[in-house]
Amino acid sequence: HRPDPGFTQLHDGILLLSRPEQQTPGAALLLPAPRIPVATAAHRAGTPPRVLVAEPEAEDLEQLREIAAGIGIEIVPALDTHEAVRALQDNPQGYAAVMLSHATGAPHLAQDAWLIRQANAGIVLLIASGFNERYAARRFATIGATGFVQKPYVDGELTALLQKHRVLPGAPA
């Protein structure tokens, strides 16, 4: 079927563009087909959503585990962003979200975020940092993160962010 004049259509990873004066597509751009994340079998069975976390600071990881226990998520730790990438590549649908601490590998953060998107384009990708949100937004703008988590971690803020991105059920607080 032909798109309406001036209409943009995405179908199975092909973007069709047409000009008003033409009845056939003026250009076609091949894109990777989007991967829609599906809930893991464990999540469907009612077990907590799993969040893959690259957090090198032991105190921060412990704080996250305490928050996770209270809000019903499972933290799966990774030593650094590279380990998080490997874990996600091994099990692309095994996690509801990935959280990368800026402290784990700032020089490689953009590349590892891109690899995470290649493994699962629709995963919730959060960047955690001690920088304030405005500065972090500028610094990490090109990474394609879904959201930003301010350190130190705060229970209510993390819960609202996970609810906003549908990792946790409910409306954001």
PDB file of C-alpha atoms in Angstrom:
ATOM      1  CA  HIS A   1       0.000   0.000   0.000  1.00  0.00           C
ATOM      2  CA  ARG A   2       1.221   3.501  -0.760  1.00  0.00           C
ATOM      3  CA  PRO A   3       1.505   6.099   1.969  1.00  0.00           C
ATOM      4  CA  ASP A   4      -0.614   9.211   1.667  1.00  0.00           C
ATOM      5  CA  PRO A   5       1.262  12.171   0.123  1.00  0.00           C
ATOM      6  CA  GLY A   6       3.599  13.765   2.633  1.00  0.00           C
ATOM      7  CA  PHE A   7       3.101  10.851   4.986  1.00  0.00           C
ATOM      8  CA  THR A   8       5.862   9.150   6.930  1.00  0.00           C
ATOM      9  CA  GLN A   9       5.370   5.478   7.635  1.00  0.00           C
ATOM     10  CA  LEU A  10       7.395   3.045   9.731  1.00  0.00           C
ATOM     11  CA  HIS A  11       6.791  -0.616   9.072  1.00  0.00           C
ATOM     12  CA  ASP A  12       9.056  -3.519  10.037  1.00  0.00           C
ATOM     13  CA  GLY A  13      12.066  -1.240  10.364  1.00  0.00           C
ATOM     14  CA  ILE A  14      11.573   0.589   7.049  1.00  0.00           C
ATOM     15  CA  LEU A  15      10.830   4.294   7.114  1.00  0.00           C
ATOM     16  CA  LEU A  16       9.007   5.497   4.003  1.00  0.00           C
ATOM     17  CA  LEU A  17       8.910   9.179   3.137  1.00  0.00           C
ATOM     18  CA  SER A  18       6.888  10.621   0.314  1.00  0.00           C
ATOM     19  CA  ARG A  19       6.522  14.095  -1.155  1.00  0.00           C
ATOM     20  CA  PRO A  20       3.133  15.673  -1.777  1.00  0.00           C
ATOM     21  CA  GLU A  21       3.631  15.672  -5.555  1.00  0.00           C
ATOM     22  CA  GLN A  22       4.521  11.950  -5.684  1.00  0.00           C
ATOM     23  CA  GLN A  23       2.302   8.940  -5.170  1.00  0.00           C
ATOM     24  CA  THR A  24       5.224   6.616  -4.498  1.00  0.00           C
ATOM     25  CA  PRO A  25       7.737   6.876  -1.688  1.00  0.00           C
ATOM     26  CA  GLY A  26      10.428   9.469  -2.340  1.00  0.00           C
ATOM     27  CA  ALA A  27      12.926   7.715  -0.094  1.00  0.00           C
ATOM     28  CA  ALA A  28      13.223   4.659   2.069  1.00  0.00           C
ATOM     29  CA  LEU A  29      15.467   4.474   5.101  1.00  0.00           C
ATOM     30  CA  LEU A  30      16.215   1.052   6.563  1.00  0.00           C
ATOM     31  CA  LEU A  31      16.340   1.049  10.341  1.00  0.00           C
ATOM     32  CA  PRO A  32      16.757  -1.803  12.789  1.00  0.00           C
ATOM     33  CA  ALA A  33      13.329  -3.085  13.755  1.00  0.00           C
ATOM     34  CA  PRO A  34      12.463  -1.887  17.253  1.00  0.00           C
ATOM     35  CA  ARG A  35      12.663  -4.499  19.963  1.00  0.00           C
ATOM     36  CA  ILE A  36       9.765  -4.251  22.332  1.00  0.00           C
ATOM     37  CA  PRO A  37      10.732  -5.456  25.788  1.00  0.00           C
ATOM     38  CA  VAL A  38       8.622  -8.234  27.205  1.00  0.00           C
ATOM     39  CA  ALA A  39       8.260  -9.070  30.841  1.00  0.00           C
ATOM     40  CA  THR A  40      10.421 -11.943  31.939  1.00  0.00           C
ATOM     41  CA  ALA A  41       8.726 -15.198  32.866  1.00  0.00           C
ATOM     42  CA  ALA A  42       9.741 -14.575  36.479  1.00  0.00           C
ATOM     43  CA  HIS A  43       8.174 -11.101  36.423  1.00  0.00           C
ATOM     44  CA  ARG A  44       4.964 -12.452  34.902  1.00  0.00           C
ATOM     45  CA  ALA A  45       4.879 -15.068  37.633  1.00  0.00           C
ATOM     46  CA  GLY A  46       4.764 -12.332  40.246  1.00  0.00           C
ATOM     47  CA  THR A  47       8.392 -12.185  41.344  1.00  0.00           C
ATOM     48  CA  PRO A  48       9.986  -8.757  41.682  1.00  0.00           C
ATOM     49  CA  PRO A  49      11.253  -6.927  38.598  1.00  0.00           C
ATOM     50  CA  ARG A  50      15.016  -7.285  38.210  1.00  0.00           C
ATOM     51  CA  VAL A  51      17.162  -4.163  37.883  1.00  0.00           C
ATOM     52  CA  LEU A  52      20.725  -4.639  36.642  1.00  0.00           C
ATOM     53  CA  VAL A  53      22.900  -2.131  38.514  1.00  0.00           C
ATOM     54  CA  ALA A  54      26.496  -1.145  37.747  1.00  0.00           C
ATOM     55  CA  GLU A  55      27.463   0.542  41.011  1.00  0.00           C
ATOM     56  CA  PRO A  56      31.088   0.333  42.218  1.00  0.00           C
ATOM     57  CA  GLU A  57      30.548   1.991  45.585  1.00  0.00           C
ATOM     58  CA  ALA A  58      29.744  -0.645  48.236  1.00  0.00           C
ATOM     59  CA  GLU A  59      27.836   1.840  50.427  1.00  0.00           C
ATOM     60  CA  ASP A  60      25.712   3.030  47.498  1.00  0.00           C
ATOM     61  CA  LEU A  61      24.974  -0.560  46.462  1.00  0.00           C
ATOM     62  CA  GLU A  62      23.949  -1.429  50.024  1.00  0.00           C
ATOM     63  CA  GLN A  63      21.691   1.623  50.126  1.00  0.00           C
ATOM     64  CA  LEU A  64      20.086   0.527  46.836  1.00  0.00           C
ATOM     65  CA  ARG A  65      19.533  -2.995  48.190  1.00  0.00           C
ATOM     66  CA  GLU A  66      17.765  -1.591  51.266  1.00  0.00           C
ATOM     67  CA  ILE A  67      15.522   0.587  49.089  1.00  0.00           C
ATOM     68  CA  ALA A  68      14.877  -2.342  46.723  1.00  0.00           C
ATOM     69  CA  ALA A  69      13.771  -4.594  49.568  1.00  0.00           C
ATOM     70  CA  GLY A  70      11.235  -1.971  50.620  1.00  0.00           C
ATOM     71  CA  ILE A  71       9.785  -1.289  47.161  1.00  0.00           C
ATOM     72  CA  GLY A  72       9.756  -4.791  45.719  1.00  0.00           C
ATOM     73  CA  ILE A  73      12.547  -4.934  43.148  1.00  0.00           C
ATOM     74  CA  GLU A  74      15.534  -7.242  42.864  1.00  0.00           C
ATOM     75  CA  ILE A  75      18.942  -5.621  42.443  1.00  0.00           C
ATOM     76  CA  VAL A  76      21.375  -7.606  40.281  1.00  0.00           C
ATOM     77  CA  PRO A  77      24.817  -6.054  40.783  1.00  0.00           C
ATOM     78  CA  ALA A  78      27.461  -5.644  38.086  1.00  0.00           C
ATOM     79  CA  LEU A  79      31.034  -4.558  38.848  1.00  0.00           C
ATOM     80  CA  ASP A  80      31.081  -1.991  36.053  1.00  0.00           C
ATOM     81  CA  THR A  81      29.289  -0.925  32.866  1.00  0.00           C
ATOM     82  CA  HIS A  82      31.142  -3.552  30.791  1.00  0.00           C
ATOM     83  CA  GLU A  83      29.856  -6.344  33.048  1.00  0.00           C
ATOM     84  CA  ALA A  84      26.348  -4.883  32.829  1.00  0.00           C
ATOM     85  CA  VAL A  85      26.576  -4.943  29.018  1.00  0.00           C
ATOM     86  CA  ARG A  86      27.687  -8.595  29.032  1.00  0.00           C
ATOM     87  CA  ALA A  87      24.888  -9.586  31.433  1.00  0.00           C
ATOM     88  CA  LEU A  88      22.272  -7.883  29.280  1.00  0.00           C
ATOM     89  CA  GLN A  89      23.675  -9.365  26.072  1.00  0.00           C
ATOM     90  CA  ASP A  90      23.487 -12.827  27.673  1.00  0.00           C
ATOM     91  CA  ASN A  91      19.874 -12.264  28.786  1.00  0.00           C
ATOM     92  CA  PRO A  92      18.321  -9.309  26.888  1.00  0.00           C
ATOM     93  CA  GLN A  93      14.828  -9.788  28.331  1.00  0.00           C
ATOM     94  CA  GLY A  94      15.956 -10.749  31.842  1.00  0.00           C
ATOM     95  CA  TYR A  95      15.830  -7.268  33.342  1.00  0.00           C
ATOM     96  CA  ALA A  96      13.187  -4.584  33.670  1.00  0.00           C
ATOM     97  CA  ALA A  97      15.805  -1.820  33.832  1.00  0.00           C
ATOM     98  CA  VAL A  98      19.525  -1.090  33.840  1.00  0.00           C
ATOM     99  CA  MET A  99      21.081   1.522  36.098  1.00  0.00           C
ATOM    100  CA  LEU A 100      24.622   2.678  35.353  1.00  0.00           C
ATOM    101  CA  SER A 101      26.500   4.689  37.933  1.00  0.00           C
ATOM    102  CA  HIS A 102      28.610   7.431  36.417  1.00  0.00           C
ATOM    103  CA  ALA A 103      31.377   6.278  38.776  1.00  0.00           C
ATOM    104  CA  THR A 104      31.618   2.833  37.111  1.00  0.00           C
ATOM    105  CA  GLY A 105      33.184   3.912  33.882  1.00  0.00           C
ATOM    106  CA  ALA A 106      32.594   7.462  32.779  1.00  0.00           C
ATOM    107  CA  PRO A 107      35.003   7.226  29.818  1.00  0.00           C
ATOM    108  CA  HIS A 108      33.056   4.263  28.398  1.00  0.00           C
ATOM    109  CA  LEU A 109      29.571   5.192  29.556  1.00  0.00           C
ATOM    110  CA  ALA A 110      28.295   6.366  26.148  1.00  0.00           C
ATOM    111  CA  GLN A 111      29.655   3.321  24.321  1.00  0.00           C
ATOM    112  CA  ASP A 112      28.272   0.909  26.924  1.00  0.00           C
ATOM    113  CA  ALA A 113      24.883   2.662  26.886  1.00  0.00           C
ATOM    114  CA  TRP A 114      24.823   2.196  23.093  1.00  0.00           C
ATOM    115  CA  LEU A 115      25.654  -1.524  23.493  1.00  0.00           C
ATOM    116  CA  ILE A 116      22.852  -1.855  26.040  1.00  0.00           C
ATOM    117  CA  ARG A 117      20.432  -0.312  23.538  1.00  0.00           C
ATOM    118  CA  GLN A 118      21.669  -2.798  20.915  1.00  0.00           C
ATOM    119  CA  ALA A 119      20.932  -5.705  23.264  1.00  0.00           C
ATOM    120  CA  ASN A 120      17.460  -4.384  24.190  1.00  0.00           C
ATOM    121  CA  ALA A 121      16.331  -1.165  22.512  1.00  0.00           C
ATOM    122  CA  GLY A 122      13.347  -0.704  24.804  1.00  0.00           C
ATOM    123  CA  ILE A 123      14.959  -1.286  28.183  1.00  0.00           C
ATOM    124  CA  VAL A 124      14.687   1.416  30.819  1.00  0.00           C
ATOM    125  CA  LEU A 125      18.222   2.840  31.035  1.00  0.00           C
ATOM    126  CA  LEU A 126      18.949   5.003  34.060  1.00  0.00           C
ATOM    127  CA  ILE A 127      22.125   6.971  34.764  1.00  0.00           C
ATOM    128  CA  ALA A 128      23.014   7.554  38.417  1.00  0.00           C
ATOM    129  CA  SER A 129      25.318  10.375  39.399  1.00  0.00           C
ATOM    130  CA  GLY A 130      26.251  12.661  42.242  1.00  0.00           C
ATOM    131  CA  PHE A 131      26.147  15.579  39.802  1.00  0.00           C
ATOM    132  CA  ASN A 132      23.008  17.700  40.002  1.00  0.00           C
ATOM    133  CA  GLU A 133      20.339  16.813  37.440  1.00  0.00           C
ATOM    134  CA  ARG A 134      20.825  19.929  35.273  1.00  0.00           C
ATOM    135  CA  TYR A 135      24.576  19.338  34.922  1.00  0.00           C
ATOM    136  CA  ALA A 136      24.088  15.594  34.393  1.00  0.00           C
ATOM    137  CA  ALA A 137      21.451  16.234  31.721  1.00  0.00           C
ATOM    138  CA  ARG A 138      23.957  18.302  29.737  1.00  0.00           C
ATOM    139  CA  ARG A 139      26.848  15.925  30.337  1.00  0.00           C
ATOM    140  CA  PHE A 140      24.928  12.743  29.505  1.00  0.00           C
ATOM    141  CA  ALA A 141      22.538  14.131  26.868  1.00  0.00           C
ATOM    142  CA  THR A 142      23.931  11.995  24.061  1.00  0.00           C
ATOM    143  CA  ILE A 143      23.749   8.711  25.965  1.00  0.00           C
ATOM    144  CA  GLY A 144      20.042   8.170  25.341  1.00  0.00           C
ATOM    145  CA  ALA A 145      19.184   7.419  28.939  1.00  0.00           C
ATOM    146  CA  THR A 146      15.563   6.998  29.935  1.00  0.00           C
ATOM    147  CA  GLY A 147      16.078   8.803  33.212  1.00  0.00           C
ATOM    148  CA  PHE A 148      18.460  10.210  35.790  1.00  0.00           C
ATOM    149  CA  VAL A 149      18.915   9.050  39.394  1.00  0.00           C
ATOM    150  CA  GLN A 150      20.454  11.503  41.848  1.00  0.00           C
ATOM    151  CA  LYS A 151      22.967  10.159  44.361  1.00  0.00           C
ATOM    152  CA  PRO A 152      22.733   9.603  47.222  1.00  0.00           C
ATOM    153  CA  TYR A 153      19.779   7.378  46.426  1.00  0.00           C
ATOM    154  CA  VAL A 154      16.458   8.389  47.988  1.00  0.00           C
ATOM    155  CA  ASP A 155      13.639   5.873  48.395  1.00  0.00           C
ATOM    156  CA  GLY A 156      10.717   8.065  47.261  1.00  0.00           C
ATOM    157  CA  GLU A 157      12.562   9.518  44.268  1.00  0.00           C
ATOM    158  CA  LEU A 158      13.712   6.110  43.031  1.00  0.00           C
ATOM    159  CA  THR A 159      10.229   4.649  43.511  1.00  0.00           C
ATOM    160  CA  ALA A 160       8.622   7.516  41.541  1.00  0.00           C
ATOM    161  CA  LEU A 161      11.156   7.159  38.733  1.00  0.00           C
ATOM    162  CA  LEU A 162      10.631   3.392  38.478  1.00  0.00           C
ATOM    163  CA  GLN A 163       6.857   3.887  38.487  1.00  0.00           C
ATOM    164  CA  LYS A 164       7.103   6.598  35.831  1.00  0.00           C
ATOM    165  CA  HIS A 165       8.952   4.195  33.550  1.00  0.00           C
ATOM    166  CA  ARG A 166       6.646   1.268  34.439  1.00  0.00           C
ATOM    167  CA  VAL A 167       9.279  -0.839  36.127  1.00  0.00           C
ATOM    168  CA  LEU A 168       7.048  -0.732  39.212  1.00  0.00           C
ATOM    169  CA  PRO A 169       3.252  -0.633  39.136  1.00  0.00           C
ATOM    170  CA  GLY A 170       1.384   2.422  40.298  1.00  0.00           C
ATOM    171  CA  ALA A 171       1.382   6.128  39.637  1.00  0.00           C
ATOM    172  CA  PRO A 172       4.462   8.149  40.539  1.00  0.00           C
ATOM    173  CA  ALA A 173       4.341   9.546  44.057  1.00  0.00           C
TER     174      ALA A 173
END
